[in-house]
PDB file of C-alpha atoms in Angstrom:
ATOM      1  CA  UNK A   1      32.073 -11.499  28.332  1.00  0.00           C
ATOM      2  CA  UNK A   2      28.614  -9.913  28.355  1.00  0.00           C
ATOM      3  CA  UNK A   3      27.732 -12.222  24.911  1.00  0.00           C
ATOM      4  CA  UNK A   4      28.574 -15.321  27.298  1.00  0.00           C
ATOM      5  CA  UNK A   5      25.933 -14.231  30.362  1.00  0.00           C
ATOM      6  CA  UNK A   6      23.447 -13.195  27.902  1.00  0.00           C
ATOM      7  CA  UNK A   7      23.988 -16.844  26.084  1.00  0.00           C
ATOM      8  CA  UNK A   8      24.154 -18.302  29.902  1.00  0.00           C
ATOM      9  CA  UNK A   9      20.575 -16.862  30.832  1.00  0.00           C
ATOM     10  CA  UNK A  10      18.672 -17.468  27.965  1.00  0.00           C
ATOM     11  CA  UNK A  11      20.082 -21.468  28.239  1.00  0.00           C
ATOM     12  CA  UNK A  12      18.680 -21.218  31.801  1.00  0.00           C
ATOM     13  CA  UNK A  13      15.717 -19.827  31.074  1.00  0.00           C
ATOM     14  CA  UNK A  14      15.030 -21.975  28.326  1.00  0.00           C
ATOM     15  CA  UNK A  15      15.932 -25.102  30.064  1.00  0.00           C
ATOM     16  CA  UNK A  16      13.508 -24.194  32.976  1.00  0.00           C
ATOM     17  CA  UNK A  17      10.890 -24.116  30.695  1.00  0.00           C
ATOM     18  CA  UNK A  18      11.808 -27.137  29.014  1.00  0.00           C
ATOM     19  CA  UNK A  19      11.895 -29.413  32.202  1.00  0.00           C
ATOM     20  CA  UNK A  20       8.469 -27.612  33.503  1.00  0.00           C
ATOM     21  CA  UNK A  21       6.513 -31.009  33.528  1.00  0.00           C
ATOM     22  CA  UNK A  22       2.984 -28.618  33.848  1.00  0.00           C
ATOM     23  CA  UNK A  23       3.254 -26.119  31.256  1.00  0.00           C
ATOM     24  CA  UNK A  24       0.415 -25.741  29.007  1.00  0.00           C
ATOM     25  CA  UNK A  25       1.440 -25.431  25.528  1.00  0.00           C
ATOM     26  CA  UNK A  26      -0.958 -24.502  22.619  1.00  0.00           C
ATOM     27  CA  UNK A  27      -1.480 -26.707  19.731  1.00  0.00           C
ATOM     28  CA  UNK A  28      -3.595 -25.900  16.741  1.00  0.00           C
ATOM     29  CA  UNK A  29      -6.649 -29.031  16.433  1.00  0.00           C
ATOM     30  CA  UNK A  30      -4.616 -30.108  12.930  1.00  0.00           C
ATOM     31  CA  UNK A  31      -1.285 -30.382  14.504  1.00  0.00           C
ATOM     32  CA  UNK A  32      -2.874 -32.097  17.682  1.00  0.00           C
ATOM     33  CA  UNK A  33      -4.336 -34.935  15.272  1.00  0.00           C
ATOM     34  CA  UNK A  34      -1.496 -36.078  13.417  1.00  0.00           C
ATOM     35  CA  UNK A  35       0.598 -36.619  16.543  1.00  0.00           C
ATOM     36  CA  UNK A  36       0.575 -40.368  17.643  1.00  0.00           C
ATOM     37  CA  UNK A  37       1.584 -39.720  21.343  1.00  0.00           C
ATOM     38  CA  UNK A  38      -1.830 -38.352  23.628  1.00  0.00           C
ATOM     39  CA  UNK A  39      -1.812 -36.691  26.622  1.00  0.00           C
ATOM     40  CA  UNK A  40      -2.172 -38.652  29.882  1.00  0.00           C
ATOM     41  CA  UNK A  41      -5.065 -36.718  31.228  1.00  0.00           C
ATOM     42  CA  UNK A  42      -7.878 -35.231  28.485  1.00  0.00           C
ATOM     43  CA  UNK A  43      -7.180 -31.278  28.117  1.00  0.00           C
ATOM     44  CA  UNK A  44      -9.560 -29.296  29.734  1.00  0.00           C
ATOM     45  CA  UNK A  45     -10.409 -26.933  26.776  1.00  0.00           C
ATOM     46  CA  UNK A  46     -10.210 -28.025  23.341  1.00  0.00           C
ATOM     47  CA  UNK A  47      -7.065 -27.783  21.681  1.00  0.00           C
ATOM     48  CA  UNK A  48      -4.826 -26.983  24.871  1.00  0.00           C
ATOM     49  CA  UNK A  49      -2.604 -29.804  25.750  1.00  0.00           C
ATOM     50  CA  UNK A  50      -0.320 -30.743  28.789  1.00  0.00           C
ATOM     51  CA  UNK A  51       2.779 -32.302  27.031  1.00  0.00           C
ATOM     52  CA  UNK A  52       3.545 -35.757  28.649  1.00  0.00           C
ATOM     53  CA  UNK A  53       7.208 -35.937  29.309  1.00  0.00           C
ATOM     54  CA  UNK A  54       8.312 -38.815  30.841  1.00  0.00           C
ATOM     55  CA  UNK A  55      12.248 -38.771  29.357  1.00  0.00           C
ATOM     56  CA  UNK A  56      14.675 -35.899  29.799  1.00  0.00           C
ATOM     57  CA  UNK A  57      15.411 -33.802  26.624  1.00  0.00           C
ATOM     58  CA  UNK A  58      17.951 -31.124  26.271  1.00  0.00           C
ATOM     59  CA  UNK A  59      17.030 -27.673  25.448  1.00  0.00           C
ATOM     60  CA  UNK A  60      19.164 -27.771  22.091  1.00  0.00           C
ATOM     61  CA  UNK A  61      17.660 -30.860  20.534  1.00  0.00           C
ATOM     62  CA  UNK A  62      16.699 -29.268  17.188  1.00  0.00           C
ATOM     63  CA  UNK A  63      15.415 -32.584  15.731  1.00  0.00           C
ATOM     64  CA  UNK A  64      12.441 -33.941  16.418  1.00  0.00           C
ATOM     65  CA  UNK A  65      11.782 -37.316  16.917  1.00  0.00           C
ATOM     66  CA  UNK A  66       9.949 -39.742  14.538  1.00  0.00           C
ATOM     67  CA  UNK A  67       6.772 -41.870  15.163  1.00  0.00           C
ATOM     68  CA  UNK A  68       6.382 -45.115  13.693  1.00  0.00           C
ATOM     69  CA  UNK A  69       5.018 -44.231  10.581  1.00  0.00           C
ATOM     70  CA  UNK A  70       7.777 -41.919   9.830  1.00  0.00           C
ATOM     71  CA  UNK A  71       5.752 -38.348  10.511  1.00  0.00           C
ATOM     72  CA  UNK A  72       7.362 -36.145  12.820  1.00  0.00           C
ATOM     73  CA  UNK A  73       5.635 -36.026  15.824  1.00  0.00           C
ATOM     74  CA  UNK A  74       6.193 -32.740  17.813  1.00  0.00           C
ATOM     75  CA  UNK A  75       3.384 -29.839  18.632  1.00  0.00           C
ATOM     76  CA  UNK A  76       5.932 -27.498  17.188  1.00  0.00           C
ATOM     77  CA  UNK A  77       6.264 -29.064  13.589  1.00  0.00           C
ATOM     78  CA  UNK A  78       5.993 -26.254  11.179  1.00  0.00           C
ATOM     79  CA  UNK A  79       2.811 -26.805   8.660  1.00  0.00           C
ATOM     80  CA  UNK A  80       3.743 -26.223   5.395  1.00  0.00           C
ATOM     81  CA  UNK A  81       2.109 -23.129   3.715  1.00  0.00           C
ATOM     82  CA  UNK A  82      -1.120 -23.743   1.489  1.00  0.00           C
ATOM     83  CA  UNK A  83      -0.067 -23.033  -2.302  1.00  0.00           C
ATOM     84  CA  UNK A  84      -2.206 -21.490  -5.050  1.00  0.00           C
ATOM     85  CA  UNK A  85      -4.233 -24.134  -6.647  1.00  0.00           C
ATOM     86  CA  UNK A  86      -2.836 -23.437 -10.259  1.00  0.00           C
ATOM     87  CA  UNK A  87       0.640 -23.325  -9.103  1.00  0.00           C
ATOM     88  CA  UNK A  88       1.522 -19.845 -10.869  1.00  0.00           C
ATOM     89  CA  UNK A  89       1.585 -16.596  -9.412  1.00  0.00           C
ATOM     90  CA  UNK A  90      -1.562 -14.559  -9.736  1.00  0.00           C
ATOM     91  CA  UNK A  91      -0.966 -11.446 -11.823  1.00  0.00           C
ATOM     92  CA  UNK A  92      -3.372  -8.756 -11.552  1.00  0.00           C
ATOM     93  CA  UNK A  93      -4.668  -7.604 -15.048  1.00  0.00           C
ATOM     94  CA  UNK A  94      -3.917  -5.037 -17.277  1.00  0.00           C
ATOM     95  CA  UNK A  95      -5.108  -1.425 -16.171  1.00  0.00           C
ATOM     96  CA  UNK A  96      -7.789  -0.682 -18.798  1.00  0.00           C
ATOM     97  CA  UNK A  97     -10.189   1.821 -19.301  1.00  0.00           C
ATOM     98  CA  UNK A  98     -13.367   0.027 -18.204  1.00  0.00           C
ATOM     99  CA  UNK A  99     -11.401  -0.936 -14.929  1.00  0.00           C
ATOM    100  CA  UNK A 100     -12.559   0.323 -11.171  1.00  0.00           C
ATOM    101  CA  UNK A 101      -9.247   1.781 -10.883  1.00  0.00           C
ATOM    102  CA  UNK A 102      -9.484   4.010 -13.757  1.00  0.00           C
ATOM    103  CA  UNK A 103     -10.658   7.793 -12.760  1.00  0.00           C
ATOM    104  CA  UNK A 104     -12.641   9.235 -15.386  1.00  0.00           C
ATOM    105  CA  UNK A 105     -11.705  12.791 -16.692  1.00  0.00           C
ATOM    106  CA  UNK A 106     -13.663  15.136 -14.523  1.00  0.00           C
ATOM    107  CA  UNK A 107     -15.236  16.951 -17.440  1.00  0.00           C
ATOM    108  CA  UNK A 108     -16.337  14.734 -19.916  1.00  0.00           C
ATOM    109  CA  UNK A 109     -18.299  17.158 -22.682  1.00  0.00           C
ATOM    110  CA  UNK A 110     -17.064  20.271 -22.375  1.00  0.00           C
ATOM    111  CA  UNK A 111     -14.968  22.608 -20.320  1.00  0.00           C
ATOM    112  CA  UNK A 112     -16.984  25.806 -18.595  1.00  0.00           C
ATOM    113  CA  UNK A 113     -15.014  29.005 -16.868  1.00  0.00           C
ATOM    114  CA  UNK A 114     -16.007  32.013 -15.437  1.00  0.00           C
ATOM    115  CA  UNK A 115     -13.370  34.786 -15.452  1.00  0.00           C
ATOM    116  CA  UNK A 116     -14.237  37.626 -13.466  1.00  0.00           C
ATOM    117  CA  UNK A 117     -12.960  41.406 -13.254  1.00  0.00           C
ATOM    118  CA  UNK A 118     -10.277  41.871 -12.390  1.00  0.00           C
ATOM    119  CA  UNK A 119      -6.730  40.669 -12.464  1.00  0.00           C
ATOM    120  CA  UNK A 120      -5.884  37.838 -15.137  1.00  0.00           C
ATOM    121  CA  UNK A 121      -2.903  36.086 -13.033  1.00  0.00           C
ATOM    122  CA  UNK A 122      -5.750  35.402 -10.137  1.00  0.00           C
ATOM    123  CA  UNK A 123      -8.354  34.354 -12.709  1.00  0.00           C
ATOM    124  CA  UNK A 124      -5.668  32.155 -14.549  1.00  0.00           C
ATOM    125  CA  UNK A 125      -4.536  30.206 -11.345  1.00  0.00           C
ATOM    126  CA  UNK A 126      -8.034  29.541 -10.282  1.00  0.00           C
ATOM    127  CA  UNK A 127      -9.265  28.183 -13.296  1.00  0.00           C
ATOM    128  CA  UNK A 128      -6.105  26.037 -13.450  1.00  0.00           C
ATOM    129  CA  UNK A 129      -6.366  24.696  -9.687  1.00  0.00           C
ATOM    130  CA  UNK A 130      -9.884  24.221 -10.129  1.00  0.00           C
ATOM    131  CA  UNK A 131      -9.227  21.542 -13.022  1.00  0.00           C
ATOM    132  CA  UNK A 132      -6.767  19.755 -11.306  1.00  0.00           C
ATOM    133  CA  UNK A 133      -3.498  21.655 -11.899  1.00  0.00           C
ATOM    134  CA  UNK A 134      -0.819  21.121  -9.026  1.00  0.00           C
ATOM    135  CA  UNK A 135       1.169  24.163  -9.655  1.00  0.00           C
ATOM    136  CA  UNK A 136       1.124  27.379 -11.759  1.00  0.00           C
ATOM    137  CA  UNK A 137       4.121  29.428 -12.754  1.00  0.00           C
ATOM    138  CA  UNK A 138       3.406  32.972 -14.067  1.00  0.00           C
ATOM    139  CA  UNK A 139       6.606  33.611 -16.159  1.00  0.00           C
ATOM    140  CA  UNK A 140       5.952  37.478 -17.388  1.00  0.00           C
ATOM    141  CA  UNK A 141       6.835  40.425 -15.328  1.00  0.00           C
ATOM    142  CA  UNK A 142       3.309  42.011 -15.738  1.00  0.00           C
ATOM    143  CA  UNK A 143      -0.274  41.374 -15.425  1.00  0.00           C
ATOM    144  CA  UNK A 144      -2.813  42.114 -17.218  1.00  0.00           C
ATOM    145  CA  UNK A 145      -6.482  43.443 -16.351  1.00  0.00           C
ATOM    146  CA  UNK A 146      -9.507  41.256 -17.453  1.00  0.00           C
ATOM    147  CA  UNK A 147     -12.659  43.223 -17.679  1.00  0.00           C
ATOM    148  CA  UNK A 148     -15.707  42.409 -17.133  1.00  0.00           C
ATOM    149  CA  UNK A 149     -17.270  39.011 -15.951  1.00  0.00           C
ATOM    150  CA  UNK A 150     -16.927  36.495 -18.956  1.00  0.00           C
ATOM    151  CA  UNK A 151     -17.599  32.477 -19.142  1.00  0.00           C
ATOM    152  CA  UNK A 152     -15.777  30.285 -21.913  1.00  0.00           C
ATOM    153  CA  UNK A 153     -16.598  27.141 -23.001  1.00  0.00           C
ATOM    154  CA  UNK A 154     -14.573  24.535 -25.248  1.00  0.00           C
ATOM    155  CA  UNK A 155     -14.262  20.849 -25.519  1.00  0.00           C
ATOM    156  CA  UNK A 156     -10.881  20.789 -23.224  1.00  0.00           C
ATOM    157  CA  UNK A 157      -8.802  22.906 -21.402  1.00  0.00           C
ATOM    158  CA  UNK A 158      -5.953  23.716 -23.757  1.00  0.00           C
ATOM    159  CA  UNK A 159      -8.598  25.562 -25.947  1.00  0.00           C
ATOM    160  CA  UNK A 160     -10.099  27.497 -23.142  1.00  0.00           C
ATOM    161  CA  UNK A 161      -6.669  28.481 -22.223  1.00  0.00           C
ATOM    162  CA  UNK A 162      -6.385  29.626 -25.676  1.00  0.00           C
ATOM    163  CA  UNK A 163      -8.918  31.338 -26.590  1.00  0.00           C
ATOM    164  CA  UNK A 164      -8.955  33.344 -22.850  1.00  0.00           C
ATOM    165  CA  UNK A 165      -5.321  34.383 -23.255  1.00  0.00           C
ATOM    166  CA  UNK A 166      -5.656  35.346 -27.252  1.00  0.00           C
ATOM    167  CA  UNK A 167      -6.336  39.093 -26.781  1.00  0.00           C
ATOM    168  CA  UNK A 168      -3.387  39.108 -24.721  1.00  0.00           C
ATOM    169  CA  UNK A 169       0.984  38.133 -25.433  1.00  0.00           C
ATOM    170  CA  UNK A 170       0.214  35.048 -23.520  1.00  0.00           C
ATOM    171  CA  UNK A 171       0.617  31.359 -23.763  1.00  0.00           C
ATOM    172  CA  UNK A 172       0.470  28.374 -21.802  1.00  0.00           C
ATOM    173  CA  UNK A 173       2.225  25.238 -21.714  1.00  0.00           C
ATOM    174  CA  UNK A 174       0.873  22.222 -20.175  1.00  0.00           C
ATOM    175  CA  UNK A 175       3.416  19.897 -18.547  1.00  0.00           C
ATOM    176  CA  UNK A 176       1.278  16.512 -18.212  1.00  0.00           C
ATOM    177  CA  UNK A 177       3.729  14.508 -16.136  1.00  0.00           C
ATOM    178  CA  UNK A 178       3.921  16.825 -13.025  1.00  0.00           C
ATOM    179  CA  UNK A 179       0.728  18.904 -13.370  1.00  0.00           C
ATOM    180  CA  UNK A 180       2.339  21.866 -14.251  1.00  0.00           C
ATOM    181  CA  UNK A 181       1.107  24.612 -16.013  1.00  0.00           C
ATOM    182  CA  UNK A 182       3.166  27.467 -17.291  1.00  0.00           C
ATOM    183  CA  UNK A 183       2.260  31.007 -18.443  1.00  0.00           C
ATOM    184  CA  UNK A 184       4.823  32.465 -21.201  1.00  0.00           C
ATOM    185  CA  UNK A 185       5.340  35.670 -23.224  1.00  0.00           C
ATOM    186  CA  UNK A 186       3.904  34.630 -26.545  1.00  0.00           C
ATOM    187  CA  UNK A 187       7.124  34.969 -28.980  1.00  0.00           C
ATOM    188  CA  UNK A 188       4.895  36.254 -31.896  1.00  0.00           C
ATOM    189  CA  UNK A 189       1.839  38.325 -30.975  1.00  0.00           C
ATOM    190  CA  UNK A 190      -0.532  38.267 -33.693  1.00  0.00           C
TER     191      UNK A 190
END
């Protein structure tokens, strides 16, 4: 029951509209050119038009009628949409080295820390954060004490890492996929 008064006011509604002889409908300048029927009086800014309707329509007329030429001549013809001139979909290329979405390694010769005194979990996770690493997970059950200021170079990470947790039962393991890093007992101290 509500469906059918909903259904019975928008017919209403769009039938007043329809039948409103002095409406001023919009019509892009291209769509305005290829229609053979002109307005009766010249529109008073360019590309507004008062539609000229001298016959009654009904508001469910879905065709459109057909000048002589056989184009469709209504101000609501839909205009086709312009196509790529090669015809094939554009595909954007490769992602390469040398391309502007690449993001170069933020240390490109070496790798320089500075551990300071103090403890070696704190020095650890800042070095790690500071070169990009999301999260860091400090597996042992004890920390050790670095002492002493110190800085260590080396041509990436994974050897700084090394070479600052030799002296102690530590490794890490570097999970690439979801910047991880993890600190582990060492299974055979040297």
């Amino acid at each position: 029951m509500k469906k059918n008064r909903i259904a019975a006011s928008g017919c209403l509604l769009l039938l007043a509209v329809t039948f409103r002889a002095e409406a001023n409908f919009y019509v892009p300048s291209h769509q305005a050119q290829s229609c053979q029927r002109k307005p009766a009086s010249p529109p008073a800014e360019a590309g507004w038009q008062t539609p000229n309707i001298k016959e009654e329509t009904t508001p469910c007329a879905t065709s459109p009628k057909s000048s002589s030429a056989g184009k469709q001549c209504c101000p609501f013809t839909p205009v086709p949409v312009s196509q790529n001139v090669a015809g094939t979909p554009s595909v954007p290329p490769p992602t390469r080295f040398n391309s502007p979405r690449y993001q170069a390694p933020l240390h490109k010769d070496e790798v320089v820390v500075i551990v300071y005194e103090g403890s070696l979990k704190t020095n650890v996770e800042r070095i790690l954060r500071e070169n990009c690493w999301d999260r860091v997970i400090w597996k042992p059950n004890v920390d050790y004490r670095w002492v002493g200021t110190a800085k260590i170079a080396g041509p990436d990470l994974a050897t700084v890492m090394s070479t600052l947790l030799s002296p102690f039962p530590l490794e890490v393991t570097f999970y690439h996929a979801n910047h991880v890093a993890a600190i582990n007992v060492r299974k055979y101290h040297e």
